[in-house]
């Protein structure tokens, strides 16, 4: 048996270690306002988190702007690779906290290297996110986190909420395991583990917001979530508005991608088609290319009265370079004589004006889960732009009504048929679909957010 003189120093060391550990934990919500006279006057603070590029996460930015607009204070956490919404930069109630990006050697598209580097990248992301949420930001009443990505975001969010006495709200854009399944296959052990972790880490959240009614049904019926699960559909932000003739002319004249074709567009000899993408596996742009090749052949021979197409594809992402290489090869082979393809990366203001100036929008989003919805279509409808899109998933009819504000397709031939039909009748169908798009576009983000998320967070009555 140890003599007291022997175990006393050990006890002191253990006690000191535990004390330092407890004292170094992040501060908890409520501690800083406990002794204030008028606690009700303290503005609620919300941590808004995305383990992705803030500038390319419009819904998360809209959350932050809506919270600030309704009197809340926002700590917006994510990567800052691209420019955020101008209103975020100018709003004193929103503070952006950039996460440190993972080292370059941990980023790879190789399947086998991905399996090797993924755990290291997850550890790096978890430490960076924990430090930012726990020590760089003040304790908040609410933590609103985007899912996916699930790992390690939800684990860190749960830990922070437990330590800091914060309420967790998960904003479901899709299912993380289904996106991982695009790379590894749904039967891969890592994908199955990801699904298990996703269900585990989401079970104890205070509330859930989902982008579609179909997703709400899955979360309730298949995932067994018994807490508050609310549909919060994406709606267009104020920037996305229809343009009048003078506004359209002004934009077409100054935009580098459209200026050389401006007179042909105005005369109806060229129709302007727009699509946007993050160049990821859940959007197969070979469908669009194949459709445009077939359309060009029709316009050259069988249906010479079909107009030329100027197709502008906006966005950044990993598959862009291979797409550009294929465009070059097809152009050199004379397969796109009646089609002009351009890519662009635009500010949110110019992107909205491009949509408002276009004749037709195209969505190639195929939905890895079947229950998410492409926000690009919401923006298109907000500008009164009719949409043709891949319709082979459950949630699609929640956004686009066939023959009313757009059309669906599920093959490149189907897309070509839709283009030839819509562009071959002197815009009669397009004018009818545009009326439906204008009607759908009247439903705005503020109306949706205030009634659902605003009430949940206690910012709106």
mmCIF file of C-alpha atoms in Angstrom, residues 164-318:
data_model
loop_
_atom_site.group_PDB
_atom_site.id
_atom_site.type_symbol
_atom_site.label_atom_id
_atom_site.label_comp_id
_atom_site.label_asym_id
_atom_site.label_seq_id
_atom_site.Cartn_x
_atom_site.Cartn_y
_atom_site.Cartn_z
ATOM 1 C CA UNK A 164 -21.834 25.126 -24.422
ATOM 2 C CA UNK A 165 -25.506 24.494 -23.600
ATOM 3 C CA UNK A 166 -26.495 25.287 -27.200
ATOM 4 C CA UNK A 167 -29.526 24.009 -29.124
ATOM 5 C CA UNK A 168 -28.784 22.178 -32.360
ATOM 6 C CA UNK A 169 -30.765 22.653 -35.581
ATOM 7 C CA UNK A 170 -29.787 20.522 -38.585
ATOM 8 C CA UNK A 171 -30.513 21.979 -42.015
ATOM 9 C CA UNK A 172 -30.880 18.968 -44.315
ATOM 10 C CA UNK A 173 -29.884 19.615 -47.940
ATOM 11 C CA UNK A 174 -29.410 15.927 -48.754
ATOM 12 C CA UNK A 175 -28.084 12.763 -47.105
ATOM 13 C CA UNK A 176 -24.334 12.594 -46.622
ATOM 14 C CA UNK A 177 -24.095 8.837 -47.112
ATOM 15 C CA UNK A 178 -25.884 9.020 -50.478
ATOM 16 C CA UNK A 179 -23.357 11.563 -51.786
ATOM 17 C CA UNK A 180 -20.458 9.399 -50.579
ATOM 18 C CA UNK A 181 -22.179 6.521 -52.350
ATOM 19 C CA UNK A 182 -21.714 8.307 -55.687
ATOM 20 C CA UNK A 183 -17.960 7.867 -55.253
ATOM 21 C CA UNK A 184 -17.736 4.483 -53.515
ATOM 22 C CA UNK A 185 -21.075 2.769 -54.199
ATOM 23 C CA UNK A 186 -23.952 2.401 -51.753
ATOM 24 C CA UNK A 187 -22.843 -1.079 -50.647
ATOM 25 C CA UNK A 188 -19.325 -0.004 -49.669
ATOM 26 C CA UNK A 189 -18.577 -0.509 -45.942
ATOM 27 C CA UNK A 190 -17.618 3.158 -45.520
ATOM 28 C CA UNK A 191 -20.939 4.253 -46.998
ATOM 29 C CA UNK A 192 -22.835 1.937 -44.652
ATOM 30 C CA UNK A 193 -20.806 3.269 -41.710
ATOM 31 C CA UNK A 194 -21.517 6.827 -42.870
ATOM 32 C CA UNK A 195 -25.260 6.117 -42.906
ATOM 33 C CA UNK A 196 -25.105 4.666 -39.391
ATOM 34 C CA UNK A 197 -23.160 7.669 -38.077
ATOM 35 C CA UNK A 198 -25.508 10.089 -39.837
ATOM 36 C CA UNK A 199 -28.539 8.537 -38.159
ATOM 37 C CA UNK A 200 -26.759 8.441 -34.783
ATOM 38 C CA UNK A 201 -25.488 12.019 -34.761
ATOM 39 C CA UNK A 202 -28.773 13.527 -35.938
ATOM 40 C CA UNK A 203 -31.048 11.770 -33.459
ATOM 41 C CA UNK A 204 -30.553 14.213 -30.565
ATOM 42 C CA UNK A 205 -30.926 17.522 -32.410
ATOM 43 C CA UNK A 206 -33.490 20.021 -31.119
ATOM 44 C CA UNK A 207 -35.040 20.441 -34.568
ATOM 45 C CA UNK A 208 -34.567 19.630 -38.243
ATOM 46 C CA UNK A 209 -35.196 21.694 -41.380
ATOM 47 C CA UNK A 210 -35.519 19.889 -44.725
ATOM 48 C CA UNK A 211 -35.561 21.177 -48.303
ATOM 49 C CA UNK A 212 -38.560 19.098 -49.428
ATOM 50 C CA UNK A 213 -41.708 17.446 -48.150
ATOM 51 C CA UNK A 214 -40.351 14.148 -49.472
ATOM 52 C CA UNK A 215 -37.259 14.518 -47.285
ATOM 53 C CA UNK A 216 -39.411 15.255 -44.241
ATOM 54 C CA UNK A 217 -41.288 11.987 -44.856
ATOM 55 C CA UNK A 218 -38.042 10.005 -45.077
ATOM 56 C CA UNK A 219 -36.636 11.579 -41.900
ATOM 57 C CA UNK A 220 -39.797 10.797 -39.978
ATOM 58 C CA UNK A 221 -40.760 7.414 -41.385
ATOM 59 C CA UNK A 222 -37.448 5.797 -42.320
ATOM 60 C CA UNK A 223 -35.023 7.523 -39.959
ATOM 61 C CA UNK A 224 -37.366 7.585 -36.997
ATOM 62 C CA UNK A 225 -36.746 11.193 -36.047
ATOM 63 C CA UNK A 226 -39.348 12.097 -33.450
ATOM 64 C CA UNK A 227 -38.212 15.651 -32.737
ATOM 65 C CA UNK A 228 -39.401 18.672 -34.695
ATOM 66 C CA UNK A 229 -38.916 18.062 -38.451
ATOM 67 C CA UNK A 230 -40.052 20.968 -40.625
ATOM 68 C CA UNK A 231 -40.048 21.526 -44.396
ATOM 69 C CA UNK A 232 -38.207 24.712 -45.362
ATOM 70 C CA UNK A 233 -38.236 24.932 -49.141
ATOM 71 C CA UNK A 234 -35.643 26.994 -50.951
ATOM 72 C CA UNK A 235 -37.127 30.195 -52.342
ATOM 73 C CA UNK A 236 -35.502 32.922 -54.459
ATOM 74 C CA UNK A 237 -33.701 35.784 -52.753
ATOM 75 C CA UNK A 238 -34.493 39.407 -53.743
ATOM 76 C CA UNK A 239 -31.678 39.533 -56.334
ATOM 77 C CA UNK A 240 -33.497 37.020 -58.509
ATOM 78 C CA UNK A 241 -36.140 39.055 -60.314
ATOM 79 C CA UNK A 242 -37.535 39.213 -63.864
ATOM 80 C CA UNK A 243 -35.894 41.831 -66.100
ATOM 81 C CA UNK A 244 -37.603 44.289 -68.387
ATOM 82 C CA UNK A 245 -36.452 44.795 -71.982
ATOM 83 C CA UNK A 246 -34.031 47.637 -71.242
ATOM 84 C CA UNK A 247 -32.420 45.771 -68.326
ATOM 85 C CA UNK A 248 -31.997 42.685 -70.506
ATOM 86 C CA UNK A 249 -30.401 44.697 -73.314
ATOM 87 C CA UNK A 250 -28.005 46.414 -70.898
ATOM 88 C CA UNK A 251 -26.815 43.101 -69.456
ATOM 89 C CA UNK A 252 -26.514 41.285 -72.795
ATOM 90 C CA UNK A 253 -24.419 44.189 -74.107
ATOM 91 C CA UNK A 254 -21.879 44.256 -71.268
ATOM 92 C CA UNK A 255 -21.626 40.531 -70.416
ATOM 93 C CA UNK A 256 -18.500 39.134 -72.181
ATOM 94 C CA UNK A 257 -20.162 35.796 -72.883
ATOM 95 C CA UNK A 258 -23.273 37.284 -74.530
ATOM 96 C CA UNK A 259 -22.042 40.557 -76.089
ATOM 97 C CA UNK A 260 -20.769 38.973 -79.353
ATOM 98 C CA UNK A 261 -24.197 37.364 -79.899
ATOM 99 C CA UNK A 262 -26.360 40.217 -78.609
ATOM 100 C CA UNK A 263 -27.973 41.220 -81.919
ATOM 101 C CA UNK A 264 -28.735 37.625 -82.900
ATOM 102 C CA UNK A 265 -30.307 37.020 -79.493
ATOM 103 C CA UNK A 266 -32.517 40.077 -79.811
ATOM 104 C CA UNK A 267 -33.550 39.155 -83.347
ATOM 105 C CA UNK A 268 -34.490 35.617 -82.283
ATOM 106 C CA UNK A 269 -31.828 33.884 -84.397
ATOM 107 C CA UNK A 270 -30.066 32.631 -81.268
ATOM 108 C CA UNK A 271 -31.797 31.424 -78.103
ATOM 109 C CA UNK A 272 -30.001 31.829 -74.786
ATOM 110 C CA UNK A 273 -29.865 28.685 -72.643
ATOM 111 C CA UNK A 274 -28.386 28.739 -69.127
ATOM 112 C CA UNK A 275 -27.369 26.084 -66.632
ATOM 113 C CA UNK A 276 -25.294 26.196 -63.464
ATOM 114 C CA UNK A 277 -23.335 23.460 -61.766
ATOM 115 C CA UNK A 278 -20.773 22.671 -59.099
ATOM 116 C CA UNK A 279 -19.285 20.124 -61.540
ATOM 117 C CA UNK A 280 -19.830 17.143 -59.247
ATOM 118 C CA UNK A 281 -20.866 13.513 -59.974
ATOM 119 C CA UNK A 282 -24.575 14.091 -59.222
ATOM 120 C CA UNK A 283 -24.837 16.178 -62.419
ATOM 121 C CA UNK A 284 -23.977 14.389 -65.662
ATOM 122 C CA UNK A 285 -23.238 17.112 -68.198
ATOM 123 C CA UNK A 286 -22.664 14.542 -70.918
ATOM 124 C CA UNK A 287 -26.484 14.475 -71.091
ATOM 125 C CA UNK A 288 -26.512 18.152 -72.088
ATOM 126 C CA UNK A 289 -23.617 17.783 -74.511
ATOM 127 C CA UNK A 290 -25.196 14.789 -76.246
ATOM 128 C CA UNK A 291 -28.498 16.645 -76.508
ATOM 129 C CA UNK A 292 -26.815 19.722 -78.007
ATOM 130 C CA UNK A 293 -24.917 17.589 -80.529
ATOM 131 C CA UNK A 294 -28.201 15.980 -81.641
ATOM 132 C CA UNK A 295 -29.944 19.380 -81.714
ATOM 133 C CA UNK A 296 -27.161 20.825 -83.882
ATOM 134 C CA UNK A 297 -27.588 17.945 -86.327
ATOM 135 C CA UNK A 298 -31.339 18.540 -86.502
ATOM 136 C CA UNK A 299 -30.857 22.262 -87.096
ATOM 137 C CA UNK A 300 -28.349 21.563 -89.864
ATOM 138 C CA UNK A 301 -30.491 19.058 -91.781
ATOM 139 C CA UNK A 302 -33.963 17.860 -90.727
ATOM 140 C CA UNK A 303 -35.200 21.089 -89.097
ATOM 141 C CA UNK A 304 -33.203 23.991 -90.571
ATOM 142 C CA UNK A 305 -35.612 26.557 -89.104
ATOM 143 C CA UNK A 306 -34.452 25.770 -85.566
ATOM 144 C CA UNK A 307 -32.521 28.702 -84.076
ATOM 145 C CA UNK A 308 -28.916 28.519 -82.955
ATOM 146 C CA UNK A 309 -28.274 28.083 -79.231
ATOM 147 C CA UNK A 310 -25.908 30.021 -77.001
ATOM 148 C CA UNK A 311 -25.471 27.793 -73.927
ATOM 149 C CA UNK A 312 -23.754 29.360 -70.903
ATOM 150 C CA UNK A 313 -22.728 27.041 -68.057
ATOM 151 C CA UNK A 314 -21.852 28.799 -64.800
ATOM 152 C CA UNK A 315 -20.035 27.459 -61.737
ATOM 153 C CA UNK A 316 -16.765 25.946 -60.514
ATOM 154 C CA UNK A 317 -15.877 22.381 -59.655
ATOM 155 C CA UNK A 318 -13.656 19.319 -60.155
#
